Amino acid sequence: ATATGTWHEFGSLNVEFRDGACRVRDGHLAGGGILLPEAYADWLSMESRTTRIAAETLWKTTIARATRYPLEALRLPASLQRRLSAPVLEWRFPSVHRAEFRMKPSQTLTKR
């Protein structure tokens, strides 16, 4: 998601990515340093191997937790939630216990 040793600004918050985590200047943890789809794909693959449930089956029953539910929690207007929840990732399952994703071609969020 980002290069080791790099600093990034989020408003007034500055974080550095190092050793697999993002931290603020005083060393407190600010995040994991990977994108949600990467973390979710890793979890699907690991959970699938652990539970012996196909990754695609787990995806079908859990994808809303990484997409729809966070948008609902933000209490955004329904029209904006619909726009933001439009699929921009293509998920594939190259083996029964492996999940991968990629950005759909020409997917952009435009201001309306």
PDB file of C-alpha atoms in Angstrom:
ATOM      1  CA  ALA A   1       0.000   0.000   0.000  1.00  0.00           C
ATOM      2  CA  THR A   2       2.858   2.379   0.727  1.00  0.00           C
ATOM      3  CA  ALA A   3       6.660   2.352   0.813  1.00  0.00           C
ATOM      4  CA  THR A   4       8.542   1.717   4.052  1.00  0.00           C
ATOM      5  CA  GLY A   5       9.884   4.839   5.733  1.00  0.00           C
ATOM      6  CA  THR A   6       7.514   7.233   3.988  1.00  0.00           C
ATOM      7  CA  TRP A   7       5.477   9.926   5.748  1.00  0.00           C
ATOM      8  CA  HIS A   8       1.890  10.722   4.745  1.00  0.00           C
ATOM      9  CA  GLU A   9      -0.459  13.535   5.748  1.00  0.00           C
ATOM     10  CA  PHE A  10      -4.120  13.014   6.636  1.00  0.00           C
ATOM     11  CA  GLY A  11      -5.267  16.531   7.453  1.00  0.00           C
ATOM     12  CA  SER A  12      -3.203  17.549  10.477  1.00  0.00           C
ATOM     13  CA  LEU A  13      -2.164  13.942  11.195  1.00  0.00           C
ATOM     14  CA  ASN A  14       1.243  12.814   9.908  1.00  0.00           C
ATOM     15  CA  VAL A  15       2.012   9.101   9.864  1.00  0.00           C
ATOM     16  CA  GLU A  16       5.055   7.064   8.899  1.00  0.00           C
ATOM     17  CA  PHE A  17       4.853   3.563   7.483  1.00  0.00           C
ATOM     18  CA  ARG A  18       7.588   1.338   8.908  1.00  0.00           C
ATOM     19  CA  ASP A  19       7.822  -2.345   9.930  1.00  0.00           C
ATOM     20  CA  GLY A  20       4.340  -3.156   8.620  1.00  0.00           C
ATOM     21  CA  ALA A  21       2.465  -0.441  10.515  1.00  0.00           C
ATOM     22  CA  CYS A  22       1.669   3.260  10.361  1.00  0.00           C
ATOM     23  CA  ARG A  23       2.667   5.335  13.381  1.00  0.00           C
ATOM     24  CA  VAL A  24       2.412   8.983  14.395  1.00  0.00           C
ATOM     25  CA  ARG A  25       5.578  10.915  15.316  1.00  0.00           C
ATOM     26  CA  ASP A  26       5.471   9.854  18.984  1.00  0.00           C
ATOM     27  CA  GLY A  27       5.403   6.180  17.946  1.00  0.00           C
ATOM     28  CA  HIS A  28       1.731   5.404  18.692  1.00  0.00           C
ATOM     29  CA  LEU A  29      -0.003   3.055  16.270  1.00  0.00           C
ATOM     30  CA  ALA A  30      -2.094   4.802  13.592  1.00  0.00           C
ATOM     31  CA  GLY A  31      -2.945   1.879  11.278  1.00  0.00           C
ATOM     32  CA  GLY A  32      -1.863  -1.320   9.615  1.00  0.00           C
ATOM     33  CA  GLY A  33      -0.327   0.135   6.478  1.00  0.00           C
ATOM     34  CA  ILE A  34      -2.268  -1.957   3.965  1.00  0.00           C
ATOM     35  CA  LEU A  35      -5.439  -1.227   2.073  1.00  0.00           C
ATOM     36  CA  LEU A  36      -8.713  -2.738   3.240  1.00  0.00           C
ATOM     37  CA  PRO A  37      -9.072  -4.935   0.114  1.00  0.00           C
ATOM     38  CA  GLU A  38      -5.558  -6.353   0.706  1.00  0.00           C
ATOM     39  CA  ALA A  39      -6.325  -7.133   4.339  1.00  0.00           C
ATOM     40  CA  TYR A  40      -9.701  -8.610   3.396  1.00  0.00           C
ATOM     41  CA  ALA A  41      -8.216 -10.820   0.642  1.00  0.00           C
ATOM     42  CA  ASP A  42      -5.532 -12.060   3.063  1.00  0.00           C
ATOM     43  CA  TRP A  43      -8.194 -12.783   5.693  1.00  0.00           C
ATOM     44  CA  LEU A  44     -10.388 -14.637   3.164  1.00  0.00           C
ATOM     45  CA  SER A  45      -7.488 -16.845   2.097  1.00  0.00           C
ATOM     46  CA  MET A  46      -6.374 -17.580   5.668  1.00  0.00           C
ATOM     47  CA  GLU A  47      -9.907 -18.134   6.991  1.00  0.00           C
ATOM     48  CA  SER A  48     -10.711 -20.392   4.063  1.00  0.00           C
ATOM     49  CA  ARG A  49      -7.704 -22.619   4.762  1.00  0.00           C
ATOM     50  CA  THR A  50      -8.466 -22.672   8.509  1.00  0.00           C
ATOM     51  CA  THR A  51     -12.191 -23.418   8.254  1.00  0.00           C
ATOM     52  CA  ARG A  52     -12.024 -25.459   5.037  1.00  0.00           C
ATOM     53  CA  ILE A  53     -14.780 -23.231   3.592  1.00  0.00           C
ATOM     54  CA  ALA A  54     -14.227 -22.073   0.021  1.00  0.00           C
ATOM     55  CA  ALA A  55     -12.922 -18.488  -0.166  1.00  0.00           C
ATOM     56  CA  GLU A  56     -15.695 -17.565  -2.609  1.00  0.00           C
ATOM     57  CA  THR A  57     -18.341 -18.792  -0.160  1.00  0.00           C
ATOM     58  CA  LEU A  58     -16.791 -16.737   2.650  1.00  0.00           C
ATOM     59  CA  TRP A  59     -16.632 -13.726   0.324  1.00  0.00           C
ATOM     60  CA  LYS A  60     -20.332 -13.988  -0.520  1.00  0.00           C
ATOM     61  CA  THR A  61     -21.282 -14.060   3.160  1.00  0.00           C
ATOM     62  CA  THR A  62     -18.866 -11.374   4.429  1.00  0.00           C
ATOM     63  CA  ILE A  63     -18.269  -8.796   1.662  1.00  0.00           C
ATOM     64  CA  ALA A  64     -20.921  -6.410   3.063  1.00  0.00           C
ATOM     65  CA  ARG A  65     -18.827  -6.075   6.232  1.00  0.00           C
ATOM     66  CA  ALA A  66     -16.054  -4.445   4.211  1.00  0.00           C
ATOM     67  CA  THR A  67     -18.274  -2.427   1.878  1.00  0.00           C
ATOM     68  CA  ARG A  68     -21.899  -1.667   2.773  1.00  0.00           C
ATOM     69  CA  TYR A  69     -21.725  -1.702   6.583  1.00  0.00           C
ATOM     70  CA  PRO A  70     -18.940   0.907   6.902  1.00  0.00           C
ATOM     71  CA  LEU A  71     -20.854   3.239   4.554  1.00  0.00           C
ATOM     72  CA  GLU A  72     -24.023   2.794   6.597  1.00  0.00           C
ATOM     73  CA  ALA A  73     -22.104   3.521   9.806  1.00  0.00           C
ATOM     74  CA  LEU A  74     -20.989   6.873   8.362  1.00  0.00           C
ATOM     75  CA  ARG A  75     -24.667   7.816   7.896  1.00  0.00           C
ATOM     76  CA  LEU A  76     -24.029   9.271   4.474  1.00  0.00           C
ATOM     77  CA  PRO A  77     -27.011  10.213   2.299  1.00  0.00           C
ATOM     78  CA  ALA A  78     -28.447   7.174   0.524  1.00  0.00           C
ATOM     79  CA  SER A  79     -27.593   8.574  -2.923  1.00  0.00           C
ATOM     80  CA  LEU A  80     -23.919   8.951  -1.965  1.00  0.00           C
ATOM     81  CA  GLN A  81     -23.856   5.489  -0.371  1.00  0.00           C
ATOM     82  CA  ARG A  82     -25.139   3.995  -3.643  1.00  0.00           C
ATOM     83  CA  ARG A  83     -22.428   5.773  -5.649  1.00  0.00           C
ATOM     84  CA  LEU A  84     -19.665   4.776  -3.246  1.00  0.00           C
ATOM     85  CA  SER A  85     -20.844   1.169  -3.000  1.00  0.00           C
ATOM     86  CA  ALA A  86     -20.669   0.589  -6.763  1.00  0.00           C
ATOM     87  CA  PRO A  87     -18.203  -2.259  -7.274  1.00  0.00           C
ATOM     88  CA  VAL A  88     -14.777  -0.972  -8.331  1.00  0.00           C
ATOM     89  CA  LEU A  89     -12.936  -4.217  -7.626  1.00  0.00           C
ATOM     90  CA  GLU A  90     -13.062  -7.510  -9.454  1.00  0.00           C
ATOM     91  CA  TRP A  91     -12.706 -10.445  -7.104  1.00  0.00           C
ATOM     92  CA  ARG A  92     -11.470 -13.813  -8.297  1.00  0.00           C
ATOM     93  CA  PHE A  93     -10.725 -17.109  -6.635  1.00  0.00           C
ATOM     94  CA  PRO A  94      -7.874 -18.899  -8.455  1.00  0.00           C
ATOM     95  CA  SER A  95      -8.116 -21.852  -6.067  1.00  0.00           C
ATOM     96  CA  VAL A  96     -10.621 -22.967  -3.481  1.00  0.00           C
ATOM     97  CA  HIS A  97      -8.693 -21.312  -0.618  1.00  0.00           C
ATOM     98  CA  ARG A  98      -7.315 -18.203  -2.356  1.00  0.00           C
ATOM     99  CA  ALA A  99      -8.877 -14.786  -2.967  1.00  0.00           C
ATOM    100  CA  GLU A 100      -7.457 -12.029  -5.186  1.00  0.00           C
ATOM    101  CA  PHE A 101      -8.713  -8.691  -6.443  1.00  0.00           C
ATOM    102  CA  ARG A 102      -7.903  -6.000  -8.970  1.00  0.00           C
ATOM    103  CA  MET A 103      -9.346  -2.610  -9.852  1.00  0.00           C
ATOM    104  CA  LYS A 104     -11.944  -2.725 -12.595  1.00  0.00           C
ATOM    105  CA  PRO A 105     -10.740  -0.913 -15.701  1.00  0.00           C
ATOM    106  CA  SER A 106     -11.733   2.764 -15.948  1.00  0.00           C
ATOM    107  CA  GLN A 107     -13.405   2.943 -12.537  1.00  0.00           C
ATOM    108  CA  THR A 108     -13.382   6.453 -11.144  1.00  0.00           C
ATOM    109  CA  LEU A 109     -15.538   8.366  -8.726  1.00  0.00           C
ATOM    110  CA  THR A 110     -16.702  11.546 -10.342  1.00  0.00           C
ATOM    111  CA  LYS A 111     -18.177  14.533  -8.585  1.00  0.00           C
ATOM    112  CA  ARG A 112     -21.894  14.927  -9.265  1.00  0.00           C
TER     113      ARG A 112
END
